[in-house]
């Protein structure tokens, strides 16, 4: 190639590059005035609440969203020697051990840790992570369908395998979807390490349908969501979240007086999300301040309607819409992060050959 | 030549090598024993088998349906041709999330076909094949049609005068000239379907899995980097083999062609045969490409008074710190930068490759350039993270990383579109110009450029469109809150509630319109520039 051409072309490229310079926020500097939060795509906070933190502390918050929950954690682990930020938010109980075993976080006991409800506390010895929010993965049902067929909606894991509910349930692939995995873990917590396989055999015989992701299950197959209705979804039972019914109401075109969907309270698995100070954070002081902020009443009150989760702090406000349209699950199934870590991959493998093959 | 090589070394070879090494090296020693471990698993074998046969079937089906269209666009004149050419390219740039839901609305249960005839294709392999045709139709139409419209029809006419039947004239004259372009188009389609990810995931359900899906799962979900590394190498070898075969066939068939102004080659359809073909092409496009898109647009209009579109301008501070509509602007900026990079890199590479004296080494580079199409986005994305993390190249949080990743996918298109045309430029024209005292730069400007300008614009249009709809690599790059269009769509889709879904559909519609507009502008540019031969 000729040098002249190269120069001309390079100049042209430079000009175009300059014109596109508005597209980014530039790089974040690792100065002591900026705190960088690394999180997954669902991170959300009201502008004024974040502004408040910035005004009070003098730190500027820079947010990096790094894919879905699993991806974000894996990337943080890959880059732990030279992390992309100071604080990581969004590792949940199904992935917690992976993060801790890989030395992702350094110890820090956030202010307000003593106000975290006891059932959500973990890692009490080292305080490498701080619980921030919680939610439940539960079966949702289409109220209209069950009213029309004069059928009582299922209430427990065991109910779902009953002949009355044949061909009604759609769930997600446990290998690729977080609610799908949660539902599998919930059944393992309920029926024990060896019992869950029999349970799934029954579910399979009872016509459970498995799709890859939550979007498809909820928007295409489930007859209770407004979009599923349009798409001709014919499954009145879906594995989703306890907070899905309030979302159906809040995001409806015309707000109905009651939620069109309900939650089967005996089918829930508790998911808690944690945040922590990254091991090689450049701005540890700012990172600590930000972790404190995540536990303030202000943030905990603001969080539910942004991320569709429940607060973990004692006395934080749960929005009235949540109470009215989808109260929190009672006694959801839980499982220790260590136990999840020890079994998850093997269980997903057995589940795949059992249910999908 | 140096620039494209450097670009690919730094932004492709190095990151990919870094992530593969991370997976296959333990305590500083390579663990090649892992290869055998992974490849003997029945699950993995099943994935390999499915990946291959569905790609072959998809490619055959795409060629079957799209070659007549390539002919129609090249040789026939009909009203609305430019608009339609832009329309067929739109599916190619739609994020798979959107196209998947459009297809489900069409062929899933309760979809249009189900209501009309009770036909349901979801979770069958047919849905996957049809969606692949939907996505790749434009690839064949543009690569083959672009060259076909510049072939001199008089050569075929001369053969007819000498007594050849129409079929024979076509087989002996046109087909050999088109060969490289058809091979290039088929190869691209095969590559895309071989490495298909979104389509398989949405339409295939959990029962069908391609190599790409498996790599993604091992990296992103299971975090088993060594299995992912082995699979990446397998995909590398497979893609490399395909490319080697392709390079060999193309070289054997290349001849200097006489290219003419495309304006002079298209005519109004004559005779029942041509009318029937045109009708068939239009019906195919209507059913396979326009219908799913129409379903999508209709869904975006479900709220009274463009409600979903109006909602796009609100920054709710929740999912978006900026209004979703802002993503349109972000995407366009990225796409402009990505197109510029891809055209420069691809153009330089194509020019170097087209030289008659190009050595074996240079030609080998041709195949290397195509590799990014065959390497999964998750591998490249994670590779960026661990390779480009030290000054002076700590680009992990720089906005330029997104266009760079997109250009990596776009550049091979530029090469593939320009190379057949560049190689077909008669070298004697250049020699004549040089003898008459033109500098090499001037030779390029006066001889090559007018002939390849059209290909250059087609290539730029492709690169632009690819960048607009590119989802895979973009998602793996950490970003401050400046989502591109496809990322914004995916984000809206992942939240429950009617309004979010409606906004996702509205944003997809905007994406379609922006793409179609960009492609139309390119078409216009092209027609302004023709009388210069």
Short mmCIF file of C-alpha atoms in Angstrom, two decimals, chain B residues 281-496:
data_model
loop_
_atom_site.label_atom_id
_atom_site.label_comp_id
_atom_site.label_asym_id
_atom_site.label_seq_id
_atom_site.Cartn_x
_atom_site.Cartn_y
_atom_site.Cartn_z
CA UNK B 281 -39.03 -12.85 -5.42
CA UNK B 282 -41.41 -10.16 -4.19
CA UNK B 283 -43.72 -12.71 -2.58
CA UNK B 284 -40.78 -14.39 -0.83
CA UNK B 285 -39.56 -11.05 0.49
CA UNK B 286 -43.05 -10.11 1.63
CA UNK B 287 -43.65 -13.34 3.52
CA UNK B 288 -40.24 -14.04 4.93
CA UNK B 289 -38.75 -10.61 5.57
CA UNK B 290 -41.48 -7.99 5.65
CA UNK B 291 -44.11 -9.93 7.57
CA UNK B 292 -42.08 -10.51 10.76
CA UNK B 293 -40.99 -6.88 10.67
CA UNK B 294 -44.58 -5.77 10.18
CA UNK B 295 -45.71 -7.78 13.20
CA UNK B 296 -43.07 -6.00 15.22
CA UNK B 297 -44.11 -2.53 14.05
CA UNK B 298 -47.75 -3.29 14.75
CA UNK B 299 -46.91 -4.27 18.31
CA UNK B 300 -45.02 -1.03 18.83
CA UNK B 301 -48.17 0.89 17.87
CA UNK B 302 -50.43 -0.94 20.28
CA UNK B 303 -50.62 2.00 22.67
CA UNK B 304 -52.94 4.89 21.75
CA UNK B 305 -51.33 8.03 20.37
CA UNK B 306 -47.84 6.56 19.93
CA UNK B 307 -47.74 6.02 23.70
CA UNK B 308 -44.75 3.68 23.62
CA UNK B 309 -42.76 6.10 21.51
CA UNK B 310 -43.57 8.98 23.83
CA UNK B 311 -42.47 6.89 26.80
CA UNK B 312 -39.02 6.53 25.21
CA UNK B 313 -38.19 10.15 25.92
CA UNK B 314 -38.53 9.81 29.69
CA UNK B 315 -35.41 9.13 31.67
CA UNK B 316 -36.84 7.19 34.57
CA UNK B 317 -33.51 7.02 36.36
CA UNK B 318 -34.21 3.33 36.74
CA UNK B 319 -32.93 1.20 33.92
CA UNK B 320 -31.67 4.24 32.11
CA UNK B 321 -29.94 7.29 33.42
CA UNK B 322 -30.69 8.85 30.06
CA UNK B 323 -33.88 8.54 28.03
CA UNK B 324 -33.93 5.37 25.91
CA UNK B 325 -34.27 7.51 22.82
CA UNK B 326 -30.76 8.79 23.56
CA UNK B 327 -29.53 5.33 22.59
CA UNK B 328 -30.33 6.15 18.97
CA UNK B 329 -27.78 8.95 18.97
CA UNK B 330 -25.18 6.87 20.81
CA UNK B 331 -25.60 4.05 18.33
CA UNK B 332 -25.25 6.28 15.31
CA UNK B 333 -22.04 7.81 16.68
CA UNK B 334 -20.54 4.43 17.39
CA UNK B 335 -21.59 3.21 13.97
CA UNK B 336 -19.94 6.12 12.18
CA UNK B 337 -16.67 5.51 14.01
CA UNK B 338 -16.87 1.75 13.50
CA UNK B 339 -17.62 2.17 9.80
CA UNK B 340 -14.65 4.48 9.35
CA UNK B 341 -12.30 2.06 11.07
CA UNK B 342 -13.69 -0.95 9.20
CA UNK B 343 -13.50 0.73 5.80
CA UNK B 344 -9.92 1.89 6.35
CA UNK B 345 -8.68 -1.41 7.72
CA UNK B 346 -10.70 -3.52 5.31
CA UNK B 347 -9.95 -1.28 2.35
CA UNK B 348 -6.20 -1.33 2.95
CA UNK B 349 -6.27 -5.08 3.41
CA UNK B 350 -8.33 -5.62 0.26
CA UNK B 351 -6.00 -3.42 -1.76
CA UNK B 352 -2.98 -5.36 -0.56
CA UNK B 353 -4.67 -8.68 -1.21
CA UNK B 354 -5.81 -7.76 -4.69
CA UNK B 355 -2.34 -7.12 -6.01
CA UNK B 356 -1.30 -9.71 -8.54
CA UNK B 357 2.09 -10.04 -6.90
CA UNK B 358 0.59 -10.72 -3.50
CA UNK B 359 2.59 -13.49 -1.96
CA UNK B 360 1.38 -16.56 -0.15
CA UNK B 361 1.84 -14.84 3.19
CA UNK B 362 -0.40 -11.97 2.25
CA UNK B 363 -3.05 -14.33 0.96
CA UNK B 364 -2.94 -16.23 4.20
CA UNK B 365 -3.80 -12.97 5.88
CA UNK B 366 -6.99 -12.89 3.84
CA UNK B 367 -8.24 -15.89 5.75
CA UNK B 368 -7.05 -14.42 9.06
CA UNK B 369 -9.14 -11.33 8.47
CA UNK B 370 -12.25 -13.47 8.38
CA UNK B 371 -11.57 -15.16 11.68
CA UNK B 372 -13.32 -12.56 13.86
CA UNK B 373 -16.58 -13.64 12.25
CA UNK B 374 -15.95 -17.14 13.50
CA UNK B 375 -14.90 -16.38 17.04
CA UNK B 376 -17.55 -15.91 19.64
CA UNK B 377 -18.22 -12.45 20.97
CA UNK B 378 -17.87 -13.61 24.54
CA UNK B 379 -14.32 -14.82 23.85
CA UNK B 380 -13.31 -11.53 22.28
CA UNK B 381 -15.09 -9.50 24.98
CA UNK B 382 -13.45 -11.35 27.86
CA UNK B 383 -10.14 -11.26 26.01
CA UNK B 384 -10.36 -7.47 25.80
CA UNK B 385 -10.84 -7.36 29.54
CA UNK B 386 -7.66 -9.18 30.43
CA UNK B 387 -5.44 -8.11 27.52
CA UNK B 388 -6.16 -4.41 27.15
CA UNK B 389 -5.88 -3.50 30.79
CA UNK B 390 -2.49 -1.85 31.06
CA UNK B 391 -1.35 1.57 29.93
CA UNK B 392 -0.77 2.66 27.22
CA UNK B 393 -3.57 0.38 26.10
CA UNK B 394 -5.96 0.42 29.01
CA UNK B 395 -9.02 0.74 26.83
CA UNK B 396 -11.41 -1.14 29.06
CA UNK B 397 -13.47 1.88 29.87
CA UNK B 398 -12.83 3.94 26.79
CA UNK B 399 -15.72 4.53 24.43
CA UNK B 400 -13.49 3.61 21.48
CA UNK B 401 -13.56 -0.03 22.53
CA UNK B 402 -17.11 -0.45 21.25
CA UNK B 403 -16.46 0.78 17.69
CA UNK B 404 -13.21 -1.19 17.67
CA UNK B 405 -15.02 -4.40 18.52
CA UNK B 406 -17.68 -3.64 15.95
CA UNK B 407 -15.11 -2.82 13.30
CA UNK B 408 -13.55 -6.20 13.93
CA UNK B 409 -16.78 -7.74 12.71
CA UNK B 410 -17.30 -5.13 10.00
CA UNK B 411 -13.85 -5.21 8.38
CA UNK B 412 -14.19 -8.74 6.97
CA UNK B 413 -17.34 -7.59 5.21
CA UNK B 414 -15.49 -4.73 3.63
CA UNK B 415 -12.78 -7.09 2.44
CA UNK B 416 -15.24 -9.64 1.08
CA UNK B 417 -17.26 -7.03 -0.77
CA UNK B 418 -14.32 -5.17 -2.24
CA UNK B 419 -11.97 -7.98 -3.08
CA UNK B 420 -13.92 -9.59 -5.94
CA UNK B 421 -14.31 -6.19 -7.58
CA UNK B 422 -10.73 -5.08 -6.97
CA UNK B 423 -9.39 -8.34 -8.32
CA UNK B 424 -11.60 -8.04 -11.33
CA UNK B 425 -10.12 -4.66 -12.28
CA UNK B 426 -8.03 -5.32 -15.36
CA UNK B 427 -4.38 -4.86 -14.40
CA UNK B 428 -3.57 -3.59 -17.88
CA UNK B 429 -5.56 -0.45 -17.19
CA UNK B 430 -3.26 0.29 -14.28
CA UNK B 431 -0.19 -0.53 -16.32
CA UNK B 432 -1.33 1.74 -19.10
CA UNK B 433 -1.86 4.59 -16.69
CA UNK B 434 1.56 4.01 -15.14
CA UNK B 435 3.23 3.98 -18.53
CA UNK B 436 1.57 7.29 -19.29
CA UNK B 437 3.31 8.71 -16.25
CA UNK B 438 0.72 8.56 -13.46
CA UNK B 439 1.99 8.16 -9.91
CA UNK B 440 0.77 5.03 -8.08
CA UNK B 441 -1.56 7.18 -5.97
CA UNK B 442 -3.00 8.75 -9.09
CA UNK B 443 -3.40 5.37 -10.76
CA UNK B 444 -5.43 4.25 -7.79
CA UNK B 445 -7.51 7.40 -7.84
CA UNK B 446 -8.17 7.43 -11.56
CA UNK B 447 -8.44 3.75 -12.32
CA UNK B 448 -9.35 1.74 -9.23
CA UNK B 449 -11.47 4.17 -7.31
CA UNK B 450 -14.15 4.83 -9.94
CA UNK B 451 -14.52 1.11 -10.48
CA UNK B 452 -14.63 0.15 -6.83
CA UNK B 453 -16.49 3.14 -5.47
CA UNK B 454 -19.73 1.26 -5.64
CA UNK B 455 -18.29 -1.72 -3.83
CA UNK B 456 -16.80 0.64 -1.29
CA UNK B 457 -20.18 2.16 -0.57
CA UNK B 458 -21.86 -1.21 -0.35
CA UNK B 459 -19.12 -2.26 2.06
CA UNK B 460 -19.52 0.88 4.12
CA UNK B 461 -23.27 0.36 4.26
CA UNK B 462 -22.73 -3.15 5.49
CA UNK B 463 -20.22 -2.11 8.10
CA UNK B 464 -22.56 0.60 9.31
CA UNK B 465 -25.50 -1.73 9.53
CA UNK B 466 -23.47 -4.40 11.29
CA UNK B 467 -22.33 -1.88 13.83
CA UNK B 468 -25.84 -0.58 14.48
CA UNK B 469 -27.24 -3.98 15.21
CA UNK B 470 -24.18 -5.53 16.80
CA UNK B 471 -25.09 -6.88 20.18
CA UNK B 472 -22.75 -9.64 21.22
CA UNK B 473 -19.44 -7.85 21.60
CA UNK B 474 -21.05 -4.63 22.79
CA UNK B 475 -22.72 -6.39 25.67
CA UNK B 476 -19.43 -7.77 26.90
CA UNK B 477 -17.79 -4.39 27.08
CA UNK B 478 -18.35 -2.59 30.33
CA UNK B 479 -19.80 0.79 29.72
CA UNK B 480 -20.98 3.81 31.55
CA UNK B 481 -24.61 4.31 30.98
CA UNK B 482 -24.60 4.91 27.29
CA UNK B 483 -26.45 1.90 25.95
CA UNK B 484 -26.54 1.30 22.23
CA UNK B 485 -29.90 0.57 20.62
CA UNK B 486 -29.72 -3.24 20.78
CA UNK B 487 -28.49 -3.14 24.36
CA UNK B 488 -31.32 -0.79 25.32
CA UNK B 489 -33.83 -3.10 23.64
CA UNK B 490 -32.50 -6.12 25.50
CA UNK B 491 -32.62 -4.20 28.74
CA UNK B 492 -36.22 -3.16 28.24
CA UNK B 493 -37.17 -6.70 27.30
CA UNK B 494 -35.72 -8.06 30.50
CA UNK B 495 -38.12 -6.08 32.68
CA UNK B 496 -41.70 -7.20 33.15
#
